[in-house]
mmCIF file of C-alpha atoms in Angstrom:
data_model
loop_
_atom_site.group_PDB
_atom_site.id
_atom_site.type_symbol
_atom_site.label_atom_id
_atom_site.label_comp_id
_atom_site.label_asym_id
_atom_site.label_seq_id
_atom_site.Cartn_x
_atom_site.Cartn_y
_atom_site.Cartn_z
ATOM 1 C CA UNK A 1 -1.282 7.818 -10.461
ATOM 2 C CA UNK A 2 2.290 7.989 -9.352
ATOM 3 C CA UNK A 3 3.770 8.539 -6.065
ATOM 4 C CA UNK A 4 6.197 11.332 -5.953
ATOM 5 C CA UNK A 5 9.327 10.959 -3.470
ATOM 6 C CA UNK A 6 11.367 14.116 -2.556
ATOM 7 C CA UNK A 7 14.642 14.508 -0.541
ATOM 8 C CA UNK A 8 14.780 17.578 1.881
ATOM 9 C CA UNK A 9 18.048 18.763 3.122
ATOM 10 C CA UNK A 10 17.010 21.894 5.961
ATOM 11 C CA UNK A 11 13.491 21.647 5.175
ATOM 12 C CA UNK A 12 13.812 22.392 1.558
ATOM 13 C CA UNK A 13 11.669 20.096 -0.561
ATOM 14 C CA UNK A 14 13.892 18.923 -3.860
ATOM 15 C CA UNK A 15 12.206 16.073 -6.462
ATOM 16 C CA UNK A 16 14.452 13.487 -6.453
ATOM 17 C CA UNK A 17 12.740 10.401 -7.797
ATOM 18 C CA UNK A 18 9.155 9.269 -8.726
ATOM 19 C CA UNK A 19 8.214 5.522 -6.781
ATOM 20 C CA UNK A 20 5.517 3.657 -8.636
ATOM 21 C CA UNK A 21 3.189 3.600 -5.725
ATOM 22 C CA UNK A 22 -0.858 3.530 -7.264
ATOM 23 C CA UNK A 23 -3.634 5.502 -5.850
ATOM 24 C CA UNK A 24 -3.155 9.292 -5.055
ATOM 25 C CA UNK A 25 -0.429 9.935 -2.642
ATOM 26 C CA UNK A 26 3.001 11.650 -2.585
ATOM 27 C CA UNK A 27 6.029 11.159 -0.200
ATOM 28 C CA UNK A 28 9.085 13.359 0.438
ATOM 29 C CA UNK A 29 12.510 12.205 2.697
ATOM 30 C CA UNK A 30 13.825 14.991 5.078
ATOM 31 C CA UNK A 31 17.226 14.423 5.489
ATOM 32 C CA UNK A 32 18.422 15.384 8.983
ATOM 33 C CA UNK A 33 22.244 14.775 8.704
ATOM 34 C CA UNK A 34 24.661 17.084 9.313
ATOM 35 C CA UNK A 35 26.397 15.971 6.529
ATOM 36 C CA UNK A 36 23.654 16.735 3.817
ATOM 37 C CA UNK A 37 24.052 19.795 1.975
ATOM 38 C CA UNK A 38 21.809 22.343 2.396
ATOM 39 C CA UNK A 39 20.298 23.314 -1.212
ATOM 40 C CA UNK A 40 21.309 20.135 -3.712
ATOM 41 C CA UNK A 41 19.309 17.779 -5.437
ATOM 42 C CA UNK A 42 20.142 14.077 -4.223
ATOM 43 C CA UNK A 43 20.514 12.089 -7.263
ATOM 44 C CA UNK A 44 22.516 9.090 -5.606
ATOM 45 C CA UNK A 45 21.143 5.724 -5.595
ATOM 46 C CA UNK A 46 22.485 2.682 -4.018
ATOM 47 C CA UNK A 47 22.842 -0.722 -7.203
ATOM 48 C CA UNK A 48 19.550 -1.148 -6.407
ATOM 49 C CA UNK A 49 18.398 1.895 -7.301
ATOM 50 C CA UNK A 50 16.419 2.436 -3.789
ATOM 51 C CA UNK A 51 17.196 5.925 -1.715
ATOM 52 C CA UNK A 52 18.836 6.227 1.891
ATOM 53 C CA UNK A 53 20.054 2.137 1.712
ATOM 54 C CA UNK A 54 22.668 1.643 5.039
ATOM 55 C CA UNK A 55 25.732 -0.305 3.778
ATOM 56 C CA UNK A 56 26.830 -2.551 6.276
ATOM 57 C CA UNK A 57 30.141 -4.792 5.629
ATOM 58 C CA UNK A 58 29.629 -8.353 5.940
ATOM 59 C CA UNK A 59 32.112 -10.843 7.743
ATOM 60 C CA UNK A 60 32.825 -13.435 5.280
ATOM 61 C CA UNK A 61 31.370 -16.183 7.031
ATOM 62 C CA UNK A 62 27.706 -13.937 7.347
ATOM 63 C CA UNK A 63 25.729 -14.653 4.458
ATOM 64 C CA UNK A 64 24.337 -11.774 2.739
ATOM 65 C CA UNK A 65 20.570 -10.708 4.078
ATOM 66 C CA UNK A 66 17.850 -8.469 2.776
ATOM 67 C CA UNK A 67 16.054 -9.280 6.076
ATOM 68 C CA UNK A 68 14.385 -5.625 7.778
ATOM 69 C CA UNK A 69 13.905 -5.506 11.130
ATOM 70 C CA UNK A 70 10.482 -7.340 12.580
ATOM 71 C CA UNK A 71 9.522 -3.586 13.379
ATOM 72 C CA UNK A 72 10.114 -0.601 11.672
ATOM 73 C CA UNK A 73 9.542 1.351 15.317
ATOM 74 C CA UNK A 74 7.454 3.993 13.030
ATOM 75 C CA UNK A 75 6.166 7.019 15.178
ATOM 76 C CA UNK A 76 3.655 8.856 13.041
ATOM 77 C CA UNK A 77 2.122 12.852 13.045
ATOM 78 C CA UNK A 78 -0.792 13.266 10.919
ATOM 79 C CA UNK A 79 -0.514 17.004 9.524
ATOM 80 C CA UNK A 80 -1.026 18.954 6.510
ATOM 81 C CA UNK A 81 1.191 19.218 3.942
ATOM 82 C CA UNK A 82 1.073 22.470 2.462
ATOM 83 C CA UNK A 83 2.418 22.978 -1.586
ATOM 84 C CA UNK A 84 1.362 26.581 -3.243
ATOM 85 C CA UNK A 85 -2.192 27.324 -2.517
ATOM 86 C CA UNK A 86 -2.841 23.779 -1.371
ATOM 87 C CA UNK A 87 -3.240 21.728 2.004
ATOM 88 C CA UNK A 88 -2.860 17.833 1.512
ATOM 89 C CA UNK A 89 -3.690 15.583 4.096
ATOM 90 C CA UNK A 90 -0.442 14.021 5.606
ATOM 91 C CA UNK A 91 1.873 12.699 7.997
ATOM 92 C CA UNK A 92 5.391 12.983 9.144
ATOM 93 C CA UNK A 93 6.782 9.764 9.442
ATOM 94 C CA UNK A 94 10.363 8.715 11.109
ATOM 95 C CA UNK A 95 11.752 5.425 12.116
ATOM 96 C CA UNK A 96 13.816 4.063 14.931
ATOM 97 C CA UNK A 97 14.608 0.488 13.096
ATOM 98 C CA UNK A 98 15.918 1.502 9.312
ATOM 99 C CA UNK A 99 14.787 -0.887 6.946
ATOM 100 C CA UNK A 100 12.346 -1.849 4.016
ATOM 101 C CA UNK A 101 9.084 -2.427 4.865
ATOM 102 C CA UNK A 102 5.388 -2.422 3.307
ATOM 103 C CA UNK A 103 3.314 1.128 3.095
ATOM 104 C CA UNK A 104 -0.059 1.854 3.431
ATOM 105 C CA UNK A 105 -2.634 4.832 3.519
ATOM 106 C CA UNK A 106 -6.223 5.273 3.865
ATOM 107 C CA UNK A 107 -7.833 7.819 3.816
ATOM 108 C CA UNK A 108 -11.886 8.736 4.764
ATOM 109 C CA UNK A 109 -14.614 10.896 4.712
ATOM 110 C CA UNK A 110 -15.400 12.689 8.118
ATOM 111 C CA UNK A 111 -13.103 12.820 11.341
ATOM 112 C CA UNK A 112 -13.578 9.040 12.980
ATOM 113 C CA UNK A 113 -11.866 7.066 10.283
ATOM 114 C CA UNK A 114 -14.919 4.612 9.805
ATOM 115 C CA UNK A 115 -13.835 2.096 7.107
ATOM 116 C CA UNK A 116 -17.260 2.678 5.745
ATOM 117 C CA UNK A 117 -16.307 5.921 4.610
ATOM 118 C CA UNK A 118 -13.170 5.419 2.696
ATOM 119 C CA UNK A 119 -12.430 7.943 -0.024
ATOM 120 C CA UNK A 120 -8.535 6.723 -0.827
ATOM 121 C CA UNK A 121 -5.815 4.525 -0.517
ATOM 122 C CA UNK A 122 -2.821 4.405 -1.315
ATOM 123 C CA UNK A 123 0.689 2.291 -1.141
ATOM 124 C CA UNK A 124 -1.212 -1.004 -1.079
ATOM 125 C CA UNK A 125 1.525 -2.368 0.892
ATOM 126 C CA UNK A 126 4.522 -1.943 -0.989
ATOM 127 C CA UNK A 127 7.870 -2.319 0.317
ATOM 128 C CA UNK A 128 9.936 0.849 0.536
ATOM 129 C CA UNK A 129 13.391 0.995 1.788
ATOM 130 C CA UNK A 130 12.609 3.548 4.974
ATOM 131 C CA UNK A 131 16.475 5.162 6.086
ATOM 132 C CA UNK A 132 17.725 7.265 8.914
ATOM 133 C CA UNK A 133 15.420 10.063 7.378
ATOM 134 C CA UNK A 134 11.907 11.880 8.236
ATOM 135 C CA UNK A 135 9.467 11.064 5.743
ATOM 136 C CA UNK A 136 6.250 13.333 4.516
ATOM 137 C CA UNK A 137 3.356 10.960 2.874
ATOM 138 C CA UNK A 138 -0.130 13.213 1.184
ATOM 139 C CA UNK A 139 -2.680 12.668 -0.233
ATOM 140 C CA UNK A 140 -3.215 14.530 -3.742
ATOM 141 C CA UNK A 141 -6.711 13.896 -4.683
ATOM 142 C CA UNK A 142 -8.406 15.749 -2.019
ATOM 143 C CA UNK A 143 -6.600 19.533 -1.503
ATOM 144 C CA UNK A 144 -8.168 21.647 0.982
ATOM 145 C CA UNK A 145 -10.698 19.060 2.460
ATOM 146 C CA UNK A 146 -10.391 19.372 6.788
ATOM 147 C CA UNK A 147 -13.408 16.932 7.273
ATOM 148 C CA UNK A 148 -11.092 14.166 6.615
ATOM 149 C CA UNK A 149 -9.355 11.719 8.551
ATOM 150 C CA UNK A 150 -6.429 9.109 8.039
ATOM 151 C CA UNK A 151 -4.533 5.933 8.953
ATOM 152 C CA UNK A 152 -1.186 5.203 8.011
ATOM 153 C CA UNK A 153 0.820 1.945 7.752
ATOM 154 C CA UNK A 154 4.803 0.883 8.303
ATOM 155 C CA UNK A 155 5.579 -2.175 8.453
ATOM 156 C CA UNK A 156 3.256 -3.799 11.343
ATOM 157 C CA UNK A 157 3.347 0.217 12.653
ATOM 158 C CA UNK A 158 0.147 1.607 12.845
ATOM 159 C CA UNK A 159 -0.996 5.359 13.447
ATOM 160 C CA UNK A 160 -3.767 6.794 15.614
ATOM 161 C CA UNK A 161 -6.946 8.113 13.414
ATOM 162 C CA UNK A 162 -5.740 11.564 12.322
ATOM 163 C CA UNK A 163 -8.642 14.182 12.453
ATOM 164 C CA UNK A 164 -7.541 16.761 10.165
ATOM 165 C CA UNK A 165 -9.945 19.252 11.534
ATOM 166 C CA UNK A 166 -7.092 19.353 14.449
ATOM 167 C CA UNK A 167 -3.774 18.661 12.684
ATOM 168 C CA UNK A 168 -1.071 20.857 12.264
ATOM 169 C CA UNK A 169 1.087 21.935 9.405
ATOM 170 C CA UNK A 170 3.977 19.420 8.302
ATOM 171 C CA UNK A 171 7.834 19.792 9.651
#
């Protein structure tokens, strides 16, 4: 299954590009900037082809780094994302350290997050390129399901168990 990641300018979620993250789990990018316009579709792309990449001039005697900070400086809020009739569990992701760094979810079966009772997973690690942007991670597989609960993974950032008996809606 595919990951799907969307950019959000005011709060407005807009598809902007599709990540090739396995298990069952979508992502969207709010973009807080003053300079984002309100309703449009971002469809830039750095060479790379990676969203929200800071370009940083380089002296000429620095050599060129890919290097991400050690930590991302992830703070995390598990909540439900909420798309037509559905609730998917989520979370609300920002960072204080912009950078690329590995992702992970898992997700289980009751409220305590007991590894013996894992229903999902997704992101299995892979690097994504985390900007000066909120970002909304859900689960797809298991719509309107509050006896669930969830850990999420930036970098070496690691979230509380989210009960999603008790979580709010998303930003």
């Amino acid at each position: 299954m595919t990951i799907h990641r969307v950019a959000c300018a005011s709060c407005l979620l807009l598809v902007s590009a599709l990540l090739g993250l396995a298990g069952c789990g979508s992502v969207a990018r709010l973009d807080n900037s003053p300079a984002s316009p309100t309703h449009s579709q971002s469809n830039t792309s750095s060479p790379s082809g990676r969203y929200g990449m800071l370009a940083v001039p380089l002296r000429p005697q620095e050599p060129a780094s890919d290097v991400s900070p050690a930590d991302a400086g992830a703070k995390f809020l598990g909540c439900w994302y909420k798309q037509g009739h559905k609730h998917y569990q989520g979370v609300y992701i920002t960072v204080t350290n912009p950078g690329e760094y590995p992702f992970n979810a898992d997700l289980y079966y009751g409220t305590t997050c007991d590894p013996n009772t894992q229903a999902d997973q997704f992101g299995y690690g892979q690097e994504i390129d985390f900007g000066g942007f909120g970002y909304i991670f859900w689960f797809t597989a298991f719509a309107n399901k509050p006896d669930m609960s969830a850990i999420w993974q930036v970098g070496s950032d690691t979230s509380e168990c989210v009960d999603y008996k008790t979580a709010p809606l998303c930003p």
